[in-house]
mmCIF file of C-alpha atoms in Angstrom:
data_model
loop_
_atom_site.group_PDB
_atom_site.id
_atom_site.type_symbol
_atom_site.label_atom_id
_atom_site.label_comp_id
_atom_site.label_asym_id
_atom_site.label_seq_id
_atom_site.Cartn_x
_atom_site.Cartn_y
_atom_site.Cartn_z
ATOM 1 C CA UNK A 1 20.309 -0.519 -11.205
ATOM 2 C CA UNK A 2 18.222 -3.842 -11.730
ATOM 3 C CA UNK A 3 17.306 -4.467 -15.578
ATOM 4 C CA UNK A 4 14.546 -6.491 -15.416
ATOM 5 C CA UNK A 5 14.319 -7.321 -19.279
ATOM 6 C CA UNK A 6 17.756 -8.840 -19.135
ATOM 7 C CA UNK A 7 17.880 -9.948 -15.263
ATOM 8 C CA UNK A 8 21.067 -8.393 -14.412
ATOM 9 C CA UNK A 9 22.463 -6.795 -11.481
ATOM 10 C CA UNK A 10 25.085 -3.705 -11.778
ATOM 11 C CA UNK A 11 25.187 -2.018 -8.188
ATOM 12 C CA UNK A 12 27.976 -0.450 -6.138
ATOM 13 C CA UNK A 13 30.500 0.093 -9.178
ATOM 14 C CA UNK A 14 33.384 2.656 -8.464
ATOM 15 C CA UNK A 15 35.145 3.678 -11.793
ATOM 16 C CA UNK A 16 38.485 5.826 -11.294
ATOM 17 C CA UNK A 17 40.692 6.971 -14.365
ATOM 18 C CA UNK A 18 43.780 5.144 -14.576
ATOM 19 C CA UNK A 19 45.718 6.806 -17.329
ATOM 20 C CA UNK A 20 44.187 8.442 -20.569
ATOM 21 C CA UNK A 21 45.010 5.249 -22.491
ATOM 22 C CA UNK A 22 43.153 3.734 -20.004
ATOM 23 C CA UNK A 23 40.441 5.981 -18.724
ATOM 24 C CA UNK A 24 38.256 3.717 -16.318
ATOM 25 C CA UNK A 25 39.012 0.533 -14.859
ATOM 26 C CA UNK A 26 36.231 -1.018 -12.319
ATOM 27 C CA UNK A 27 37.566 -0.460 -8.510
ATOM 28 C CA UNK A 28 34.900 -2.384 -6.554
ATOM 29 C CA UNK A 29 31.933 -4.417 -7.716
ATOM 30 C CA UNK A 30 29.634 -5.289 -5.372
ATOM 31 C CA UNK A 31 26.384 -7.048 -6.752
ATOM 32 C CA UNK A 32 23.211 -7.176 -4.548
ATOM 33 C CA UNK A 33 20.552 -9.687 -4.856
ATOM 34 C CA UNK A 34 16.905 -8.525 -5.043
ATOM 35 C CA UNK A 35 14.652 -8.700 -2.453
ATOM 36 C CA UNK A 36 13.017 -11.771 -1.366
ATOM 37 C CA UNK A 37 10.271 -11.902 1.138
ATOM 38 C CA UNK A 38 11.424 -12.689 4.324
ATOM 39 C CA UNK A 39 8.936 -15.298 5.395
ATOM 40 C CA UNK A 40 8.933 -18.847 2.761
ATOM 41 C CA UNK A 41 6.114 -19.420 0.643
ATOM 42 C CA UNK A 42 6.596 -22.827 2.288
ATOM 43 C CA UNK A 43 9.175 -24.561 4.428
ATOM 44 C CA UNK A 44 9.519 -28.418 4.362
ATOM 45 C CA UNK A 45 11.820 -31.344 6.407
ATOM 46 C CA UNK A 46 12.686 -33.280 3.526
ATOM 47 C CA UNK A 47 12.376 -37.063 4.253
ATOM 48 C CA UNK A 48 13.757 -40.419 2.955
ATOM 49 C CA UNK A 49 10.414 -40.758 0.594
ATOM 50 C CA UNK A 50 12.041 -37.833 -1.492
ATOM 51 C CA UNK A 51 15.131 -39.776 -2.535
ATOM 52 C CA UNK A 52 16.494 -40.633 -5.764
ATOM 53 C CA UNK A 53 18.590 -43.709 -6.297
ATOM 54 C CA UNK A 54 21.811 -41.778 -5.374
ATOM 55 C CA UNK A 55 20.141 -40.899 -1.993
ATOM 56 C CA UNK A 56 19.476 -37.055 -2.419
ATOM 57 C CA UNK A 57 16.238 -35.681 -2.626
ATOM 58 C CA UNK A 58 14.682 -36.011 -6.254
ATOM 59 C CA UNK A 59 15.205 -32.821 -8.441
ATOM 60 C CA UNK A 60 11.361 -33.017 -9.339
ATOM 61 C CA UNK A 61 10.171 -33.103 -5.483
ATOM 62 C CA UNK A 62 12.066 -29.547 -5.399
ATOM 63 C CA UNK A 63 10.428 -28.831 -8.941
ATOM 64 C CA UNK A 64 6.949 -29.111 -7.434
ATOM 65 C CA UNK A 65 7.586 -27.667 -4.251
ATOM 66 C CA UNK A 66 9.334 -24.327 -6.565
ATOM 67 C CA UNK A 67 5.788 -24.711 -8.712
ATOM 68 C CA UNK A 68 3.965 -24.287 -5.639
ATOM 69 C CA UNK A 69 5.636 -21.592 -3.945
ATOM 70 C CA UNK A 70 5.969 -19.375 -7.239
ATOM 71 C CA UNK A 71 2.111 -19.729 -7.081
ATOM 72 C CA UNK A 72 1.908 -18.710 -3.472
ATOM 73 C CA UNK A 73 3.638 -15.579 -4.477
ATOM 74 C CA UNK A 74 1.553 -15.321 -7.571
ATOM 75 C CA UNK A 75 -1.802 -15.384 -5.302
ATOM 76 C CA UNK A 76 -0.088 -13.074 -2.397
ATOM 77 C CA UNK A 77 0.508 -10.125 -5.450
ATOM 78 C CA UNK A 78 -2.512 -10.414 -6.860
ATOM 79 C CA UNK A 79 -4.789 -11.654 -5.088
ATOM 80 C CA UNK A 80 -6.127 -13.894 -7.963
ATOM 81 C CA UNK A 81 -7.498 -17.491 -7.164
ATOM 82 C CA UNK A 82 -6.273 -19.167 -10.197
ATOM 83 C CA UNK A 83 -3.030 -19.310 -12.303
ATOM 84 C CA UNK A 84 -1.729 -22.392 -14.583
ATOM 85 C CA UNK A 85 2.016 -22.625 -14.760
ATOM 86 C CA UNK A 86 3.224 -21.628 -18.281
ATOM 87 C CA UNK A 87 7.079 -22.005 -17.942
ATOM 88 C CA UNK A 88 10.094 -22.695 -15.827
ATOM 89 C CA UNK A 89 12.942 -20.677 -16.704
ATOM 90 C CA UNK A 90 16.585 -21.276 -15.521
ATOM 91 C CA UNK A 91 16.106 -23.388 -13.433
ATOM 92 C CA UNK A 92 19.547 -24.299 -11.835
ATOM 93 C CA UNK A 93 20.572 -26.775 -8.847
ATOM 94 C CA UNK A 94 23.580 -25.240 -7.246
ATOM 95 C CA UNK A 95 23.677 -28.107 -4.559
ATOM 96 C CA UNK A 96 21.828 -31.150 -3.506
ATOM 97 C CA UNK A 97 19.211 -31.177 -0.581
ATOM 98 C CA UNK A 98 20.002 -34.128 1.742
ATOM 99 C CA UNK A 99 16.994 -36.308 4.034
ATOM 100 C CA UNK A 100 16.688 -34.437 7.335
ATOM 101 C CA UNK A 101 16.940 -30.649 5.603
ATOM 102 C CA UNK A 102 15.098 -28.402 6.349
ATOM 103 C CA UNK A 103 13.965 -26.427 3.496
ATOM 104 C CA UNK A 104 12.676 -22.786 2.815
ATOM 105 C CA UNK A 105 11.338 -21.398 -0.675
ATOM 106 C CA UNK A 106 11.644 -17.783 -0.486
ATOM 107 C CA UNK A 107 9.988 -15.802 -3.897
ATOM 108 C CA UNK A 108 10.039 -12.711 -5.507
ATOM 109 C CA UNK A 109 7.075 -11.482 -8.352
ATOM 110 C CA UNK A 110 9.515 -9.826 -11.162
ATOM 111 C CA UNK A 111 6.844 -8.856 -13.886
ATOM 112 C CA UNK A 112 3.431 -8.738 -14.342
ATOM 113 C CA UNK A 113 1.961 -9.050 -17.667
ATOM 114 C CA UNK A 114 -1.760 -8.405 -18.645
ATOM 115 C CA UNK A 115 -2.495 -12.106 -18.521
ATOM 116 C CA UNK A 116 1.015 -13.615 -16.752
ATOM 117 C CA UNK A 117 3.234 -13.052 -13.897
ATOM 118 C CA UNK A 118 6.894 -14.265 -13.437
ATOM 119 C CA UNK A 119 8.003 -15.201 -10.136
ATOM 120 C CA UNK A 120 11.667 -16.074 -9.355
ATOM 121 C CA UNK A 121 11.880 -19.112 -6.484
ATOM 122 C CA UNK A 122 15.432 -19.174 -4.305
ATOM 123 C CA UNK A 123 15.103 -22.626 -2.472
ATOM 124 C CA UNK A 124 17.152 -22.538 0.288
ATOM 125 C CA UNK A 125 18.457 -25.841 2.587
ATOM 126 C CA UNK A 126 19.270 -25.852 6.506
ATOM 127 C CA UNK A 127 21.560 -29.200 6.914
ATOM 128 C CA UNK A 128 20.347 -31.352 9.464
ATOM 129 C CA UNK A 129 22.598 -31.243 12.590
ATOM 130 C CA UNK A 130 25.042 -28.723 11.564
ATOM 131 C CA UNK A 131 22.381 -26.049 11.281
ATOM 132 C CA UNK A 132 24.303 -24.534 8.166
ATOM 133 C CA UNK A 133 22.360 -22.948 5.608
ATOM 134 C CA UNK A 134 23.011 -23.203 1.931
ATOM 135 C CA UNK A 135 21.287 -22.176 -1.088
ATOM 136 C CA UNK A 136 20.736 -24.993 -3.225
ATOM 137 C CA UNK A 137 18.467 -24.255 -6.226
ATOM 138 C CA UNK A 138 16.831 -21.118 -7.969
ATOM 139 C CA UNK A 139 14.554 -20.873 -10.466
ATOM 140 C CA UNK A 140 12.135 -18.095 -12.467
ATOM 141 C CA UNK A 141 8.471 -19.556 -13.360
ATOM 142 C CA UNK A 142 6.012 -18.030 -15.465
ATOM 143 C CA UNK A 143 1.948 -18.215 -14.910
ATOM 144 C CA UNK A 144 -0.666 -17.583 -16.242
ATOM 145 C CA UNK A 145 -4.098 -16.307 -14.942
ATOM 146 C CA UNK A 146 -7.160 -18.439 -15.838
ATOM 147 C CA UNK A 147 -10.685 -18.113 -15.403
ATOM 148 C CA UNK A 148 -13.273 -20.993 -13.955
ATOM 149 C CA UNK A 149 -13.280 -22.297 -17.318
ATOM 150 C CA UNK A 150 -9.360 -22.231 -17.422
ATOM 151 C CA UNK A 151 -9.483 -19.172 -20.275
ATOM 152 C CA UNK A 152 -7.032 -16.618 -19.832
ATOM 153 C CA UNK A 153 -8.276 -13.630 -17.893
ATOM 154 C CA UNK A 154 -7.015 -10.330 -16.936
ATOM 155 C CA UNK A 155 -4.663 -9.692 -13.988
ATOM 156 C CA UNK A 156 -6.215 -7.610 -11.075
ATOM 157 C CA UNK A 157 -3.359 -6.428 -8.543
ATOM 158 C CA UNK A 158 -4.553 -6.092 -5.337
ATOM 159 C CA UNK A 159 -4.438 -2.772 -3.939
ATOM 160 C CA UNK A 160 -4.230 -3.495 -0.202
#
């Protein structure tokens, strides 16, 4: 069962009584990531431009790149032309992305609001040469929807 208020995942738990001062005890856990679409919003070879001064690409390259991406998704639910980003949530770097990766942002829409939609962003990194694949930052971003004149508006999910 996914929880989406609290963003937790509790699948595939076996319970078995162990003794009656002990009734359950948790056998096998095995937790199962949402869905992401299969294609990337967008897929990038990161180059030496991107670098910080310790020579990895520069966590706010990946920031905009997650920005963008979360608003692909955004657009591809809804169908809407125009959302403003309100919020990014947990947004954590699990690795660093290296010149030469190649690298996918794959997103999920979570909730949809009357005015805002939350996207969560899994960047993933293909190292150059070795071909391995490693996930190396995630993050949940919140927009919202904004009319011409950049008021709030309505969200219309597409129905096709």
């Amino acid at each position: 069962m996914l929880d989406s208020d609290v963003q937790t995942l509790f699948l595939g738990v076996t319970m078995r009584p162990l003794s009656s001062s002990h009734p359950f005890t948790i056998q096998r856990l095995t937790i199962y990531y949402p869905y992401m679409n299969s294609d990337p919003a967008i897929r990038i070879t990161m180059l030496p431009r991107d670098t910080n001064s310790q020579g990895t690409i520069f966590g706010g390259v990946i920031l905009s790149y997650i920005d963008m991406a979360g608003a692909i998704e955004a657009h591809r639910h809804t169908g809407m032309d125009r959302f403003v980003t309100v919020a990014m949530r947990e947004v954590i770097f699990h690795a660093p992305v290296l010149v030469g990766d190649l690298v996918s942002f794959y997103s999920e829409t979570l909730k949809i609001g009357t005015t805002s939609i939350t996207v969560r962003v899994m960047v993933e990194a293909e190292r150059y040469g070795s071909g391995d694949r490693k996930r190396v930052t995630e993050a949940e971003v919140v927009y919202v929807a904004v009319d011409v004149k950049g008021k709030k508006t309505e969200i219309s999910v597409k129905t096709s």
